Short mmCIF file of C-alpha atoms in Angstrom, two decimals:
data_model
loop_
_atom_site.label_atom_id
_atom_site.label_comp_id
_atom_site.label_asym_id
_atom_site.label_seq_id
_atom_site.Cartn_x
_atom_site.Cartn_y
_atom_site.Cartn_z
CA MET A 643 5.89 182.28 185.08
CA VAL A 644 2.62 181.36 186.77
CA LEU A 645 4.19 181.78 190.20
CA LEU A 646 5.59 185.15 189.16
CA ASN A 647 2.19 186.37 188.01
CA LEU A 648 0.60 185.17 191.25
CA TRP A 649 3.25 187.02 193.24
CA LYS A 650 2.67 190.23 191.28
CA ARG A 651 -1.08 189.96 191.66
CA PHE A 652 -1.48 188.85 195.26
CA GLY A 653 1.85 188.74 197.12
CA LEU A 654 3.43 192.05 196.06
CA PRO A 655 0.50 194.27 197.09
CA ARG A 656 0.39 192.67 200.51
CA TYR A 657 4.15 193.00 200.90
CA ARG A 658 4.06 196.69 200.02
CA ALA A 659 1.24 197.23 202.53
CA LEU A 660 3.48 196.11 205.41
CA PRO A 661 5.35 198.67 207.54
CA GLN A 662 8.72 199.70 206.18
CA GLN A 663 10.73 198.14 209.01
CA THR A 664 8.90 194.83 208.55
CA ARG A 665 9.66 194.84 204.83
CA TRP A 666 13.32 195.57 205.55
CA ALA A 667 13.50 192.72 208.05
CA ILE A 668 11.95 190.30 205.56
CA ALA A 669 14.33 191.40 202.80
CA ILE A 670 17.41 191.04 205.02
CA GLY A 671 16.23 187.62 206.19
CA VAL A 672 15.72 186.39 202.61
CA GLN A 673 19.14 187.69 201.60
CA LEU A 674 20.85 185.99 204.55
CA LEU A 675 19.05 182.72 203.82
CA LEU A 676 20.10 182.89 200.17
CA ALA A 677 23.70 183.62 201.18
CA ILE A 678 23.74 180.60 203.53
CA LEU A 679 22.30 178.27 200.89
CA LEU A 680 24.77 179.43 198.25
CA PHE A 681 27.61 179.20 200.76
CA LEU A 682 26.90 175.47 201.00
CA VAL A 683 27.31 175.18 197.23
CA ASP A 684 30.38 177.40 196.91
CA HIS A 685 31.83 179.64 199.61
CA SER A 686 32.57 182.41 197.10
CA LEU A 687 28.89 182.61 196.11
CA GLY A 688 27.85 183.08 199.71
CA TYR A 689 30.44 185.82 200.17
CA ALA A 690 29.31 187.49 196.92
CA VAL A 691 25.64 187.60 197.97
CA THR A 692 26.59 188.90 201.41
CA THR A 693 28.77 191.62 199.89
CA ALA A 694 26.10 192.67 197.39
CA SER A 695 23.47 192.82 200.14
CA ALA A 696 25.76 194.87 202.37
CA LEU A 697 26.45 197.35 199.58
CA TYR A 698 22.72 197.66 198.87
CA TRP A 699 21.82 198.45 202.47
CA ILE A 700 24.80 200.76 202.97
CA HIS A 701 23.62 202.76 199.94
CA ARG A 702 20.25 203.28 201.68
CA LEU A 703 21.86 204.76 204.80
CA PRO A 704 22.13 208.54 205.38
CA ARG A 705 25.16 209.90 203.56
CA ILE A 706 26.80 211.44 206.65
CA PRO A 707 28.03 209.71 208.67
CA TRP A 708 26.58 206.19 208.33
CA ARG A 709 27.01 205.57 204.61
CA LEU A 710 30.59 206.80 204.75
CA VAL A 711 31.32 204.65 207.80
CA GLY A 712 29.77 201.61 206.16
CA GLN A 713 31.78 202.07 202.96
CA LEU A 714 35.03 202.51 204.89
CA ALA A 715 34.21 199.39 206.89
CA VAL A 716 33.65 197.29 203.77
CA VAL A 717 36.93 198.46 202.22
CA ALA A 718 38.78 197.78 205.48
CA ILE A 719 37.32 194.26 205.76
CA PHE A 720 38.53 193.30 202.29
CA LEU A 721 41.95 194.80 202.95
CA VAL A 722 42.31 192.82 206.17
CA THR A 723 41.09 189.57 204.57
CA GLY A 724 43.62 189.87 201.75
CA VAL A 725 41.27 190.71 198.86
CA SER A 726 43.07 193.96 198.17
CA SER A 727 42.06 194.20 194.50
CA LEU A 728 38.36 194.18 195.41
CA ALA A 729 39.00 196.69 198.19
CA VAL A 730 40.70 199.07 195.73
CA ALA A 731 37.90 198.62 193.18
CA LEU A 732 35.23 199.41 195.77
CA ALA A 733 37.20 202.39 197.08
CA ILE A 734 37.41 203.85 193.57
CA ALA A 735 33.67 203.30 193.00
CA PHE A 736 32.77 204.85 196.34
CA ALA A 737 35.03 207.85 195.71
CA VAL A 738 33.53 208.52 192.26
CA PHE A 739 29.96 208.51 193.58
CA TRP A 740 30.86 210.90 196.40
CA VAL A 741 31.71 213.50 193.75
CA PRO A 742 28.89 216.00 193.08
CA PRO A 743 26.70 214.99 190.09
CA GLY A 744 27.79 217.97 188.02
CA TYR A 745 31.41 216.82 188.07
CA ARG A 746 30.55 213.11 187.96
CA THR A 747 29.30 213.35 184.38
CA TRP A 748 32.86 213.77 183.10
CA LEU A 749 34.73 212.12 185.98
CA LEU A 750 33.01 208.74 185.56
CA PRO A 751 34.02 208.31 181.87
CA ALA A 752 37.53 209.57 182.67
CA VAL A 753 37.96 206.98 185.44
CA ALA A 754 36.56 204.23 183.20
CA ILE A 755 39.00 205.12 180.41
CA ALA A 756 41.93 205.24 182.83
CA LEU A 757 41.04 201.86 184.34
CA ALA A 758 40.67 200.35 180.87
CA ALA A 759 44.03 201.72 179.72
CA LEU A 760 45.76 200.36 182.83
CA TYR A 761 44.04 196.97 182.62
CA PRO A 762 47.09 195.02 181.33
CA PHE A 763 49.04 196.12 184.42
CA TYR A 764 46.60 194.83 187.02
CA GLN A 765 44.65 192.09 185.20
CA ALA A 766 46.69 189.25 186.70
CA LYS A 767 46.24 190.64 190.23
CA MET A 768 42.44 190.91 190.16
CA PHE A 769 40.16 188.84 192.38
CA THR A 770 38.30 185.79 191.11
CA ILE A 771 34.66 186.31 190.16
CA PRO A 772 32.29 183.64 191.52
CA VAL A 773 31.11 181.26 188.77
CA PHE A 774 32.90 183.22 186.01
CA GLY A 775 36.43 182.72 187.34
CA VAL A 776 39.39 184.99 186.66
CA PHE A 777 39.15 188.29 184.84
CA PRO A 778 39.50 188.03 181.03
CA ASP A 779 43.01 188.23 179.64
CA VAL A 780 44.16 191.10 177.45
CA ALA A 781 43.65 189.19 174.18
CA THR A 782 40.03 188.59 175.14
CA GLY A 783 39.82 192.29 175.95
CA VAL A 784 40.81 193.11 172.35
CA VAL A 785 37.99 190.91 171.02
CA MET A 786 35.53 192.50 173.45
CA LEU A 787 36.50 195.97 172.24
CA VAL A 788 36.10 194.94 168.59
CA PHE A 789 32.60 193.66 169.28
CA ILE A 790 31.81 196.85 171.21
CA MET A 791 32.76 198.83 168.09
CA MET A 792 30.45 196.73 165.94
CA ALA A 793 27.61 196.91 168.45
CA VAL A 794 27.85 200.71 168.67
CA GLY A 795 27.81 200.82 164.85
CA LEU A 796 24.74 198.58 164.67
CA ASN A 797 23.10 200.70 167.37
CA ILE A 798 23.08 203.59 164.89
CA VAL A 799 21.01 201.53 162.47
CA VAL A 800 18.78 199.70 164.95
CA GLY A 801 18.76 201.94 168.02
CA TYR A 802 18.73 205.38 166.42
CA ALA A 803 16.92 204.86 163.11
CA GLY A 804 14.85 201.81 164.10
CA LEU A 805 15.89 199.80 161.01
CA LEU A 806 16.18 196.10 161.78
CA ASP A 807 19.42 194.88 160.18
CA LEU A 808 20.14 191.14 160.19
CA GLY A 809 23.02 191.37 157.72
CA TYR A 810 25.52 193.39 159.72
CA VAL A 811 28.06 190.57 159.51
CA ALA A 812 28.46 191.45 155.82
CA PHE A 813 30.05 194.80 156.71
CA TYR A 814 32.29 193.06 159.23
CA ALA A 815 33.39 190.59 156.54
CA MET A 816 33.90 193.25 153.90
CA GLY A 817 36.10 195.32 156.20
CA ALA A 818 38.19 192.27 157.13
CA TYR A 819 38.70 191.19 153.52
CA THR A 820 39.48 194.74 152.38
CA ALA A 821 42.30 194.95 154.91
CA ALA A 822 43.48 191.42 154.18
CA SER A 823 43.56 191.84 150.40
CA PHE A 824 45.82 194.88 150.54
CA SER A 825 48.20 193.72 153.28
CA SER A 826 49.11 190.19 152.22
CA LEU A 827 50.32 187.95 149.41
CA GLN A 828 46.78 187.62 148.04
CA PHE A 829 47.69 189.28 144.71
CA PRO A 830 51.26 188.03 144.07
CA LYS A 831 51.35 189.26 140.46
CA HIS A 832 51.32 192.83 141.70
CA ASN A 833 54.07 194.51 143.67
CA LEU A 834 52.88 197.61 145.49
CA HIS A 835 54.29 198.75 148.81
CA PHE A 836 53.07 201.86 150.60
CA GLY A 837 53.79 202.40 154.26
CA ALA A 838 53.67 198.72 155.27
CA VAL A 839 55.96 197.62 158.12
CA GLY A 840 57.76 194.37 158.85
CA ILE A 841 58.20 193.29 155.21
CA THR A 842 61.07 193.19 152.73
CA PRO A 843 61.03 195.41 149.60
CA ASP A 844 61.00 192.43 147.24
CA LEU A 845 57.97 190.76 148.82
CA PRO A 846 55.26 190.28 146.14
CA GLY A 847 51.70 191.39 146.60
CA ILE A 848 49.98 194.59 147.65
CA HIS A 849 51.17 195.87 151.02
CA ILE A 850 49.62 199.12 152.24
CA SER A 851 49.88 200.53 155.74
CA MET A 852 47.14 199.26 158.01
CA TRP A 853 46.53 202.82 159.21
CA LEU A 854 45.38 203.64 155.67
CA LEU A 855 43.45 200.41 155.28
CA LEU A 856 41.30 201.04 158.35
CA PRO A 857 39.56 204.14 156.91
CA LEU A 858 39.59 202.51 153.45
CA ALA A 859 37.74 199.50 154.86
CA GLY A 860 35.27 201.87 156.51
CA ALA A 861 34.71 203.74 153.23
CA VAL A 862 34.19 200.53 151.24
CA THR A 863 31.69 199.18 153.76
CA ALA A 864 29.91 202.54 153.92
CA LEU A 865 29.45 202.32 150.16
CA ALA A 866 28.12 198.79 150.65
CA GLY A 867 25.76 200.16 153.29
CA ILE A 868 24.37 202.59 150.72
CA VAL A 869 23.97 199.74 148.22
CA ILE A 870 22.00 197.67 150.72
CA GLY A 871 20.08 200.69 151.91
CA LEU A 872 18.72 201.84 148.58
CA PRO A 873 16.54 198.80 147.76
CA THR A 874 15.20 198.61 151.32
CA LEU A 875 13.94 202.15 151.72
CA ARG A 876 10.34 201.14 151.02
CA LEU A 877 10.51 198.26 153.47
CA ARG A 878 9.97 198.09 157.19
CA GLY A 879 9.81 195.50 159.96
CA ASP A 880 9.91 191.86 158.88
CA TYR A 881 10.38 192.63 155.20
CA LEU A 882 13.38 194.83 155.91
CA ALA A 883 14.88 192.13 158.11
CA ILE A 884 14.51 189.52 155.35
CA VAL A 885 16.24 191.70 152.75
CA THR A 886 19.15 192.53 155.06
CA LEU A 887 19.37 188.85 156.00
CA GLY A 888 19.76 188.01 152.32
CA PHE A 889 22.58 190.53 151.97
CA GLY A 890 24.25 189.10 155.04
CA GLU A 891 24.13 185.62 153.50
CA ILE A 892 25.46 186.70 150.10
CA LEU A 893 28.74 188.22 151.28
CA PRO A 894 29.96 185.18 153.30
CA GLN A 895 29.17 182.95 150.32
CA ILE A 896 31.22 185.21 148.06
CA ALA A 897 34.05 184.99 150.57
CA ARG A 898 33.80 181.18 150.64
CA ASN A 899 33.69 180.76 146.86
CA GLY A 900 35.71 183.79 145.82
CA ASP A 901 38.77 181.76 144.79
CA ASN A 902 37.05 181.42 141.39
CA PHE A 903 35.11 184.65 141.30
CA PHE A 904 31.93 184.00 139.27
CA GLY A 905 33.77 181.43 137.17
CA THR A 906 36.34 183.90 135.84
CA GLY A 907 39.31 182.16 137.47
CA PHE A 908 40.13 185.33 139.43
CA ASN A 909 41.09 184.58 143.04
CA LEU A 910 39.49 187.34 145.08
CA THR A 911 39.24 185.85 148.56
CA ASN A 912 41.27 182.61 148.40
CA GLY A 913 38.13 180.63 149.12
CA PRO A 914 37.80 178.44 152.22
CA ASN A 915 41.50 178.81 153.01
CA GLY A 916 41.08 182.48 153.75
CA ILE A 917 43.86 185.06 153.60
CA THR A 918 46.81 184.67 155.93
CA PRO A 919 49.22 185.98 157.08
CA LEU A 920 48.58 189.71 157.09
CA ASP A 921 51.14 192.46 157.48
CA SER A 922 51.57 193.72 160.99
CA ILE A 923 50.22 197.07 162.07
CA GLY A 924 52.80 199.58 163.29
CA PHE A 925 54.11 203.12 162.96
CA GLY A 926 57.42 202.43 161.23
CA ASN A 927 60.95 203.21 162.30
CA ARG A 928 60.84 206.97 161.60
CA ILE A 929 57.87 207.66 163.85
CA THR A 930 59.21 205.28 166.48
CA ASP A 931 62.55 207.09 166.56
CA ALA A 932 60.83 210.49 166.61
CA THR A 933 58.72 209.49 169.63
CA GLY A 934 61.57 207.85 171.50
CA GLY A 935 60.10 204.39 171.04
CA PHE A 936 56.71 205.30 172.53
CA LEU A 937 54.89 204.40 169.31
CA PRO A 938 56.07 200.93 168.22
CA ALA A 939 57.41 200.36 164.73
CA ASN A 940 55.86 196.90 164.50
CA TYR A 941 53.20 195.62 166.88
CA LEU A 942 54.30 192.01 166.49
CA GLN A 943 57.95 192.74 167.26
CA CYS A 944 57.65 195.32 169.98
CA CYS A 945 57.46 195.56 173.68
CA ASN A 946 60.74 194.59 175.31
CA ALA A 947 60.17 197.06 178.13
CA ASN A 948 59.07 196.30 181.67
CA VAL A 949 56.73 198.97 183.04
CA LEU A 950 55.37 198.94 186.60
CA GLY A 951 56.45 195.34 187.00
CA HIS A 952 54.58 194.26 183.87
CA GLN A 953 56.36 192.90 180.79
CA LEU A 954 54.73 194.64 177.85
CA GLN A 955 53.47 192.40 175.06
CA SER A 956 52.10 192.94 171.58
CA THR A 957 48.57 192.17 172.79
CA ASP A 958 48.84 195.14 175.16
CA VAL A 959 49.49 197.48 172.23
CA PHE A 960 46.62 195.98 170.24
CA PHE A 961 44.43 196.48 173.31
CA TRP A 962 45.35 200.14 173.71
CA THR A 963 44.81 200.79 170.00
CA ALA A 964 41.40 199.13 170.22
CA ILE A 965 40.51 201.44 173.12
CA VAL A 966 41.34 204.46 170.94
CA LEU A 967 39.17 203.11 168.11
CA VAL A 968 36.28 202.49 170.52
CA LEU A 969 36.60 206.02 171.91
CA ILE A 970 36.48 207.46 168.39
CA THR A 971 33.42 205.33 167.61
CA VAL A 972 31.64 206.37 170.81
CA PHE A 973 32.52 210.04 170.28
CA CYS A 974 31.14 210.01 166.74
CA SER A 975 28.02 208.16 167.86
CA LEU A 976 27.38 210.64 170.65
CA ARG A 977 27.83 213.62 168.36
CA LEU A 978 25.55 212.06 165.76
CA GLN A 979 22.86 211.26 168.34
CA TYR A 980 22.21 214.91 169.13
CA SER A 981 22.91 216.28 165.67
CA ARG A 982 20.30 217.24 163.11
CA LEU A 983 20.81 213.88 161.38
CA GLY A 984 20.51 211.98 164.67
CA ARG A 985 17.24 213.72 165.52
CA ALA A 986 15.96 212.83 162.06
CA TRP A 987 16.83 209.16 162.69
CA ILE A 988 14.94 209.23 165.98
CA ALA A 989 11.95 210.89 164.31
CA ILE A 990 11.83 208.13 161.68
CA ARG A 991 12.06 205.49 164.37
CA GLU A 992 9.21 206.94 166.38
CA ASP A 993 6.83 207.80 163.53
CA GLU A 994 7.91 207.64 159.91
CA THR A 995 4.77 209.31 158.60
CA ALA A 996 5.04 212.26 160.96
CA ALA A 997 8.77 212.60 160.20
CA ALA A 998 8.09 212.82 156.48
CA ALA A 999 5.30 215.33 157.09
CA MET A 1000 7.74 217.50 159.05
CA GLY A 1001 10.17 217.54 156.13
CA VAL A 1002 12.59 214.75 157.04
CA PRO A 1003 13.96 213.26 153.77
CA LEU A 1004 13.34 209.54 154.35
CA MET A 1005 15.56 208.20 151.57
CA ARG A 1006 18.63 210.24 152.39
CA THR A 1007 18.25 209.84 156.17
CA LYS A 1008 17.88 206.06 156.07
CA THR A 1009 20.79 205.75 153.66
CA TRP A 1010 23.00 207.74 156.02
CA ALA A 1011 22.06 205.39 158.86
CA TYR A 1012 23.11 202.32 156.87
CA ALA A 1013 26.31 203.96 155.66
CA THR A 1014 27.34 205.21 159.10
CA GLY A 1015 26.70 201.90 160.83
CA ALA A 1016 28.52 200.03 158.08
CA PHE A 1017 31.52 202.36 158.34
CA PHE A 1018 32.25 201.41 161.94
CA GLY A 1019 31.53 197.73 161.27
CA GLY A 1020 34.08 197.76 158.48
CA ILE A 1021 36.76 199.37 160.62
CA ALA A 1022 36.12 196.81 163.37
CA GLY A 1023 36.42 193.95 160.88
CA ALA A 1024 39.65 195.32 159.42
CA TYR A 1025 41.23 195.77 162.83
CA TYR A 1026 40.19 192.31 163.99
CA ALA A 1027 41.72 190.80 160.85
CA SER A 1028 44.95 192.66 161.61
CA PHE A 1029 44.90 191.42 165.20
CA LYS A 1030 44.45 187.80 164.12
CA SER A 1031 46.75 188.27 161.10
CA ALA A 1032 44.19 186.27 159.12
CA THR A 1033 40.63 186.25 157.89
CA PHE A 1034 38.51 183.23 156.97
CA PRO A 1035 34.98 182.87 155.57
CA GLY A 1036 34.01 180.80 158.61
CA ASP A 1037 34.30 183.95 160.74
CA PHE A 1038 31.26 185.55 159.13
CA PHE A 1039 28.25 183.30 159.57
CA PHE A 1040 24.74 184.64 160.09
CA ASN A 1041 24.90 183.92 163.82
CA ILE A 1042 27.43 186.75 164.18
CA SER A 1043 24.79 189.23 163.00
CA VAL A 1044 22.30 187.86 165.52
CA PHE A 1045 24.99 187.88 168.20
CA ILE A 1046 25.73 191.57 167.67
CA LEU A 1047 22.01 192.37 167.56
CA CYS A 1048 21.62 190.57 170.89
CA MET A 1049 24.33 192.82 172.32
CA VAL A 1050 22.35 195.91 171.33
CA ILE A 1051 19.07 194.52 172.67
CA LEU A 1052 20.60 193.32 175.94
CA GLY A 1053 22.36 196.59 176.68
CA GLY A 1054 19.51 198.87 175.60
CA MET A 1055 18.76 200.09 172.10
CA GLY A 1056 19.58 203.73 171.57
CA ASN A 1057 21.79 204.03 174.66
CA ILE A 1058 25.50 203.90 173.88
CA TRP A 1059 26.54 203.03 177.43
CA GLY A 1060 24.06 200.19 177.60
CA VAL A 1061 25.26 198.84 174.26
CA ILE A 1062 28.85 198.92 175.52
CA VAL A 1063 27.87 196.91 178.61
CA GLY A 1064 25.82 194.41 176.62
CA ALA A 1065 28.49 193.93 173.96
CA GLY A 1066 31.31 193.55 176.47
CA PHE A 1067 29.38 191.03 178.55
CA LEU A 1068 28.27 188.79 175.67
CA ALA A 1069 31.68 188.94 173.99
CA TYR A 1070 33.29 187.89 177.27
CA LEU A 1071 30.84 185.00 177.64
CA ASP A 1072 31.64 183.88 174.12
CA ARG A 1073 35.42 183.97 174.58
CA GLU A 1074 35.95 182.88 178.19
CA GLY A 1075 32.87 183.21 180.36
CA LEU A 1076 30.96 180.11 179.25
CA ALA A 1077 34.04 177.89 179.48
CA ASN A 1078 34.79 179.18 182.98
CA THR A 1079 31.17 178.71 183.99
CA GLY A 1080 31.25 175.13 182.73
CA ALA A 1081 34.35 174.41 184.79
CA TRP A 1082 32.65 175.83 187.87
CA VAL A 1083 29.48 173.80 187.32
CA ASN A 1084 31.42 170.58 186.80
CA GLY A 1085 33.50 171.20 189.91
CA ASN A 1086 30.86 172.45 192.37
CA ILE A 1087 27.53 170.91 191.41
CA HIS A 1088 27.07 167.30 192.45
CA ILE A 1089 24.38 164.92 193.66
CA GLY A 1090 25.97 162.30 195.87
CA HIS A 1091 28.97 161.02 193.93
CA TRP A 1092 27.59 162.17 190.58
CA HIS A 1093 29.21 165.20 188.94
CA PRO A 1094 28.02 166.70 185.65
CA ASN A 1095 30.41 166.77 182.73
CA LEU A 1096 28.98 169.64 180.72
CA ASP A 1097 30.71 171.37 177.85
CA VAL A 1098 28.83 174.63 178.34
CA PRO A 1099 30.13 176.44 175.20
CA LEU A 1100 28.27 173.85 173.10
CA TYR A 1101 25.03 175.35 174.39
CA ALA A 1102 26.10 178.94 173.71
CA SER A 1103 23.25 179.80 171.32
CA GLY A 1104 20.66 178.44 173.73
CA ILE A 1105 22.19 180.37 176.62
CA TYR A 1106 22.22 183.63 174.66
CA GLY A 1107 18.62 183.01 173.64
CA LEU A 1108 17.65 182.40 177.25
CA ILE A 1109 19.36 185.63 178.32
CA ILE A 1110 17.47 187.63 175.68
CA LEU A 1111 14.21 185.88 176.59
CA VAL A 1112 14.59 186.82 180.25
CA VAL A 1113 15.46 190.40 179.34
CA MET A 1114 12.45 190.68 177.02
CA LEU A 1115 10.13 189.37 179.73
CA PHE A 1116 11.33 191.44 182.65
CA ARG A 1117 13.10 194.44 181.11
CA PRO A 1118 12.28 194.75 177.39
CA GLU A 1119 14.03 198.10 177.08
CA GLY A 1120 17.41 196.55 178.00
CA LEU A 1121 19.73 196.78 180.98
CA ILE A 1122 20.64 200.46 180.54
CA PRO A 1123 17.95 201.79 178.20
CA SER A 1124 17.50 205.05 176.43
CA SER A 1125 14.66 206.93 178.10
CA ARG A 1126 12.98 207.53 174.73
CA VAL A 1127 13.15 203.87 173.71
CA ALA A 1128 11.89 202.79 177.13
CA ALA A 1129 8.91 205.13 176.76
CA GLU A 1130 8.20 203.79 173.27
CA LEU A 1131 8.23 200.19 174.48
CA HIS A 1132 5.97 200.87 177.44
CA GLU A 1133 3.61 203.40 175.86
CA GLY A 1134 3.80 202.44 172.20
CA VAL A 1135 4.25 204.57 169.04
CA HIS A 1136 2.59 204.82 165.68
CA ASP A 1137 4.40 202.32 163.46
CA GLU A 1138 2.70 202.52 160.06
CA PRO A 1139 5.21 203.24 157.26
CA LEU A 1140 4.60 206.27 155.07
CA TYR A 1141 4.42 204.15 151.94
CA ASP A 1142 1.65 201.98 153.43
CA ALA A 1143 -0.26 205.13 154.41
CA GLU A 1144 0.04 206.51 150.88
CA HIS A 1145 -1.14 203.22 149.41
CA ALA A 1146 -4.11 203.06 151.77
CA GLY A 1147 -5.17 206.58 150.87
CA ALA A 1148 -4.78 206.11 147.12
#
């Protein structure tokens, strides 16, 4: 940190005072030196730095003809060297950014959605990422999408309304247990079947279609969001965080000890054993027949077809369904952001006293923030429980709340696209990235004959903390921030709650 401050104070001004061509020569020399040094560690790292540097300098060239020639040359080089997947990826990226900005605003999301939907077909053919290894498999993609849903939901509470919520895992748990309780053998003394697939008519328990349980889980968690929101309306900052933390600790404990609910002998959650198995999600035979088999009757017993050389699997269908749920979540979040309610949330975040003076109802607006964020968290929890066909109290520790909050902070509070990037990246690290990184470190880092034998996932919390620390130091607004939040962080806002102002003036 001392060296960085010295560079900012003395070195950077002198560097900027140099002629432009001199600065370019120095930058290219440093990049080449770094590429050579990393090449000695791992060839792929050297190639990656060289490629990134080439793309940076090509982007600075005049559009016609030199930038176009440079981009075509890069694509051709990767095609000739056999890295066709990277060549295709770069060609698509180049093509999108050649489109005029007015059309790019809708073309870029459309391309991203198309690439995500086709991911199961080309995942196995993708290039290997230096350090991180192969691209995540489809099952990991499902988990990433679930965490993206939860992060976008928490962004409504934290990013839009500015309410620090450390108990978001409670909504996740409540949604999972709501779906599990009504699609399993949890209540064997009752026999209720409504729309469930893949079960026999005489199977005991409550078995309701998962398509009905998803919105039911969202409604139940939204109600819980109102319950947690009401006693916290007079709180702000640290005090609000402590109260939400308490709520987030209560629900997992109820899940762990709910096999004897408050000493009544009623088995609500099956205790530490959790609830498993759950009924499969699916559309049933009638809808499947009506759509010619396009919509599967049962996700766990589907997918005998071979499409584009890829054998479809149940995880592919779960992945595509998760994409639809994420799109619905993002659409609702975008519409809310620029609605009257969304503007009221932003007003409360920026200055609660001024918002109240302008007629914003604080109680109702904050309650809507909690309820809306909880709704999407509950749906994500219910869908994840269906994907795993189980739910356990060990899935809902406090660190999950912090993990999701880190996703929002890393990506950029208040910016949906930044939250998506942050959530996807951290969820990937948690599922595959850290393990792949550990394998790379153990295989490529050595001093003489000594090789490390690190189990990197054991240090996951420390690594996430280090990532957030670096982001807070160098880019506190996040990787892809909201312009309003970035301005608040750099310029500051009035942050005195209305209730404190009233008390001071009494």
